Tab-separated table of C-alpha atoms in Angstrom:
chain	number	residue	atom	x	y	z
T	20	MET	CA	-26.087	71.021	59.722
T	21	ALA	CA	-24.953	73.288	62.498
T	22	ALA	CA	-22.694	76.104	61.555
T	23	GLY	CA	-19.343	76.031	63.393
T	24	ARG	CA	-17.923	79.014	65.196
T	25	ARG	CA	-15.427	81.089	63.295
T	26	ARG	CA	-12.018	81.003	64.901
T	27	ARG	CA	-10.614	84.421	65.508
T	28	THR	CA	-6.932	85.170	65.332
T	29	ARG	CA	-5.101	88.042	66.945
T	30	THR	CA	-1.844	89.500	65.712
T	31	VAL	CA	0.319	91.336	68.178
T	32	ARG	CA	2.964	93.627	66.830
T	33	ARG	CA	5.745	94.944	68.944
T	34	ALA	CA	6.419	98.617	68.684
T	35	ARG	CA	9.665	99.484	67.080
T	36	GLY	CA	12.290	100.936	69.306
T	37	ARG	CA	15.144	99.973	71.545
T	38	PRO	CA	15.028	96.491	73.026
T	39	ARG	CA	14.239	96.300	76.673
T	40	ALA	CA	17.339	96.057	78.842
T	41	ARG	CA	17.748	92.911	80.830
T	42	ARG	CA	17.363	93.221	84.508
T	43	ARG	CA	20.628	92.368	86.195
T	44	HIS	CA	21.444	91.374	89.658
T	45	PRO	CA	22.584	94.432	91.640
T	46	ARG	CA	26.071	92.993	91.899
T	47	THR	CA	26.399	92.700	88.132
T	48	GLN	CA	25.391	96.299	87.459
T	49	ARG	CA	28.529	97.761	88.899
T	50	ALA	CA	31.130	98.960	86.434
T	51	VAL	CA	34.569	100.391	86.910
T	52	ALA	CA	35.543	103.186	84.550
T	53	ARG	CA	39.109	102.896	83.428
T	54	PRO	CA	40.265	106.205	81.958
T	55	ARG	CA	42.227	105.912	78.782
T	56	PRO	CA	45.555	107.720	78.964
T	57	ALA	CA	45.473	110.887	76.928
T	58	ALA	CA	48.137	111.944	74.491
T	59	LEU	CA	50.284	114.132	76.677
T	60	PRO	CA	52.970	116.433	75.321
T	61	TYR	CA	56.331	115.235	76.563
T	62	ALA	CA	59.228	117.523	77.182
T	63	TYR	CA	60.292	118.164	73.656
T	64	PRO	CA	59.345	120.749	71.025
T	65	HIS	CA	56.167	119.599	69.271
T	66	ALA	CA	56.483	116.119	70.760
T	67	PHE	CA	53.851	113.927	72.369
T	68	VAL	CA	53.931	110.858	74.600
T	69	ARG	CA	51.215	108.428	75.671
T	70	GLY	CA	51.062	107.405	79.302
T	71	ARG	CA	52.416	108.801	82.530
T	72	GLU	CA	54.875	106.348	84.044
T	73	PRO	CA	57.426	105.017	81.586
T	74	SER	CA	59.645	102.160	82.674
T	75	ALA	CA	62.821	101.064	80.944
T	76	ALA	CA	63.844	97.457	81.450
T	77	ARG	CA	65.365	94.340	79.944
T	78	THR	CA	68.526	95.573	78.367
T	79	THR	CA	72.068	94.409	77.741
T	80	ARG	CA	74.536	96.871	79.224
T	81	ARG	CA	78.251	96.667	78.511
T	82	THR	CA	80.842	98.722	80.334
T	83	LYS	CA	84.477	98.618	79.319
T	84	ALA	CA	87.238	100.106	81.473
T	85	GLY	CA	90.695	99.455	80.105
T	86	SER	CA	90.764	95.940	78.701
T	87	VAL	CA	88.049	94.589	80.997
T	88	THR	CA	84.426	94.410	79.801
T	89	VAL	CA	81.520	93.933	82.210
T	90	THR	CA	78.184	92.810	80.717
T	91	CYS	CA	74.900	93.025	82.623
T	92	THR	CA	71.949	91.398	80.856
T	93	VAL	CA	69.229	93.010	82.978
T	94	SER	CA	68.812	96.667	83.892
T	95	SER	CA	65.707	98.656	84.808
T	96	SER	CA	64.611	102.131	85.818
T	97	SER	CA	61.323	104.010	86.098
T	98	GLY	CA	60.105	107.587	86.062
T	99	GLN	CA	57.154	109.805	85.271
T	100	VAL	CA	56.264	111.972	82.308
T	101	PRO	CA	56.421	115.624	83.416
T	102	ALA	CA	53.064	117.307	83.902
T	103	ALA	CA	52.134	120.375	81.868
T	104	PRO	CA	53.533	122.932	81.404
T	105	GLY	CA	56.826	121.317	82.337
T	106	ASN	CA	56.450	118.716	79.601
T	107	HIS	CA	57.133	121.188	76.788
T	108	ASN	CA	60.160	123.322	76.050
T	109	PRO	CA	60.357	125.097	72.681
T	110	ALA	CA	63.881	126.281	73.510
T	111	GLY	CA	65.466	122.869	74.027
T	112	PRO	CA	65.232	119.527	75.836
T	113	VAL	CA	63.111	118.868	78.876
T	114	SER	CA	64.364	116.725	81.732
T	115	SER	CA	62.633	114.370	84.131
T	116	SER	CA	63.963	112.425	87.082
T	117	THR	CA	64.177	108.637	87.197
T	118	THR	CA	64.951	106.048	89.800
T	119	PRO	CA	68.567	104.891	89.932
T	120	ALA	CA	69.055	102.239	87.271
T	121	THR	CA	69.533	98.756	88.671
T	122	TYR	CA	71.859	96.171	87.119
T	123	SER	CA	71.925	92.410	87.573
T	124	SER	CA	73.159	89.197	85.928
T	125	CYS	CA	76.591	90.754	85.398
T	126	THR	CA	79.639	88.918	84.053
T	127	THR	CA	83.188	89.993	83.149
T	128	SER	CA	85.562	89.269	80.294
T	129	MET	CA	88.269	88.265	82.800
T	130	PRO	CA	88.237	84.572	83.858
T	131	GLY	CA	87.802	84.027	87.573
T	132	VAL	CA	86.412	87.532	88.158
T	133	SER	CA	82.796	88.331	89.056
T	134	ALA	CA	81.099	91.727	89.172
T	135	SER	CA	78.256	93.539	90.930
T	136	VAL	CA	76.810	97.036	90.512
T	137	THR	CA	75.234	99.398	93.038
T	138	THR	CA	73.578	102.708	92.163
T	139	SER	CA	72.339	105.676	94.170
T	140	GLY	CA	71.341	109.316	93.978
T	141	SER	CA	68.993	111.215	91.676
T	142	TRP	CA	69.200	110.029	88.084
T	143	GLY	CA	67.535	111.762	85.154
T	144	VAL	CA	66.788	111.679	81.462
T	145	ALA	CA	66.363	114.444	78.888
T	146	MET	CA	65.275	114.233	75.256
T	147	GLN	CA	65.231	116.623	72.324
T	148	ASN	CA	62.978	116.142	69.330
T	149	GLY	CA	64.862	115.945	66.035
T	150	ALA	CA	66.235	113.540	63.462
T	151	PRO	CA	67.194	111.497	65.305
T	152	VAL	CA	65.652	112.232	68.689
T	153	THR	CA	68.601	112.758	71.013
T	154	ALA	CA	68.639	111.591	74.595
T	155	GLY	CA	70.789	112.115	77.632
T	156	LEU	CA	71.038	109.954	80.745
T	157	THR	CA	72.373	111.820	83.769
T	158	ILE	CA	74.338	109.905	86.398
T	159	PRO	CA	74.807	111.784	89.688
T	160	THR	CA	78.216	112.134	91.301
T	161	GLY	CA	79.348	108.677	92.377
T	162	GLY	CA	75.916	107.291	91.496
T	163	PHE	CA	77.278	104.170	89.773
T	164	VAL	CA	79.785	101.866	91.461
T	165	LEU	CA	80.990	98.598	89.938
T	166	LYS	CA	82.976	96.168	92.063
T	167	THR	CA	84.773	93.037	90.960
T	168	SER	CA	85.902	90.148	93.108
T	169	GLY	CA	87.909	86.985	92.647
T	170	LEU	CA	91.287	87.136	90.955
T	171	ALA	CA	91.005	90.933	90.735
T	172	SER	CA	89.319	93.182	93.311
T	173	CYS	CA	88.590	96.495	91.610
T	174	THR	CA	86.189	99.380	92.168
T	175	VAL	CA	84.984	101.467	89.228
T	176	THR	CA	83.112	104.671	90.102
T	177	ALA	CA	81.293	106.518	87.326
T	178	ALA	CA	81.012	110.318	87.462
T	179	PRO	CA	83.594	110.401	90.283
T	180	THR	CA	83.847	114.188	90.711
T	181	SER	CA	80.628	115.565	89.208
T	182	ALA	CA	77.411	114.469	87.523
T	183	ALA	CA	77.888	113.069	84.016
T	184	THR	CA	75.533	112.877	81.050
T	185	VAL	CA	75.615	109.869	78.745
T	186	ASN	CA	74.430	110.729	75.224
T	187	GLY	CA	72.151	108.410	73.262
T	188	THR	CA	69.212	108.261	70.861
T	189	TRP	CA	65.489	107.546	71.115
T	190	THR	CA	63.627	105.430	68.545
T	191	ASN	CA	59.831	105.194	68.375
T	192	GLY	CA	58.458	101.679	68.173
T	193	ALA	CA	56.550	98.950	69.948
T	194	PRO	CA	58.185	99.286	72.346
T	195	SER	CA	60.244	102.432	71.900
T	196	THR	CA	63.933	102.166	72.697
T	197	LEU	CA	66.577	104.328	74.313
T	198	ALA	CA	70.016	103.356	72.998
T	199	PHE	CA	73.569	104.274	73.945
T	200	THR	CA	76.361	103.265	71.563
T	201	ASN	CA	80.017	103.604	72.543
T	202	ALA	CA	79.147	106.490	74.850
T	203	GLN	CA	81.981	107.745	77.036
T	204	VAL	CA	81.556	108.000	80.817
T	205	PRO	CA	84.199	109.446	83.173
T	206	VAL	CA	85.343	106.885	85.769
T	207	LYS	CA	87.856	106.356	88.532
T	208	VAL	CA	89.315	102.890	89.049
T	209	THR	CA	90.910	101.752	92.274
T	210	GLY	CA	92.302	98.390	93.311
T	211	GLY	CA	95.322	96.162	93.112
T	212	PHE	CA	96.749	93.734	90.574
T	213	GLY	CA	94.681	93.349	87.406
T	214	CYS	CA	92.710	96.580	87.890
T	215	PRO	CA	92.924	99.198	85.074
T	216	THR	CA	93.703	102.014	87.502
T	217	SER	CA	94.994	104.270	84.713
T	218	ALA	CA	91.620	104.345	82.963
T	219	THR	CA	89.754	107.653	83.200
T	220	SER	CA	86.795	106.826	80.973
T	221	SER	CA	84.556	103.881	80.280
T	222	THR	CA	82.731	102.874	77.105
T	223	PHE	CA	79.014	102.445	77.707
T	224	ASN	CA	76.658	100.440	75.454
T	225	ALA	CA	73.029	99.751	76.301
T	226	VAL	CA	69.586	99.425	74.738
T	227	TYR	CA	66.561	100.094	76.951
T	228	LYS	CA	63.061	99.034	75.958
T	229	VAL	CA	60.656	101.658	77.279
T	230	ALA	CA	57.122	100.643	78.309
T	231	ASP	CA	54.138	102.454	79.803
T	232	THR	CA	53.362	100.893	83.191
T	233	THR	CA	49.947	102.589	83.463
T	234	ALA	CA	48.723	101.287	80.091
T	235	PRO	CA	50.832	98.380	78.823
T	236	ALA	CA	49.000	98.338	75.470
T	237	SER	CA	50.031	101.927	74.759
T	238	GLN	CA	53.386	102.970	73.387
T	239	ILE	CA	55.521	105.845	74.587
T	240	THR	CA	56.505	107.753	71.478
T	241	VAL	CA	58.136	111.072	70.660
T	242	THR	CA	56.927	112.778	67.486
T	243	GLY	CA	57.500	116.120	65.874
């Protein structure tokens, strides 16, 4: 009986280590690095903000001159976080410029009267870290003009003789908010019948939701 050949087996072991990287098509090897916004100190003592270009939008703004109330459901403005060292002031608030706030979808409390708002000039905002964080919105001279038409044709000019600052508060959140409650703004009212021409101040109420346009997932916050 013939003896059969012994079958040999061979065991191959792979060396331990990192797995071999797949070869990719040259087009798929390209990558775009997206820098993550750093925590930048904003203009307040011991305060920090994430992002560079905050934008405030989607707010309900109410202005009352005399017995007439004008409500605008949409308002927006944008600006930029000051670069160091201008973003820190241990002696008080730090200011930064913003675009003139825009207002749309405005209605009035007077039947048969419509309203529109135009803005101009260099607007600004300043904040001071504290409890609460205080904020100030600066309106340049004549930078806000409200006009009504219909049964009453009136013109309301805010900050008629000099720049005016509207005082409010900042609240950290997702998103953070900049709120003005019953703030007083100097105004001049001109027009005919139905216009509150004797009014010298207007009551301002608004809540702005502040977002970071460079990194929407980040929040702009002020901390101490």
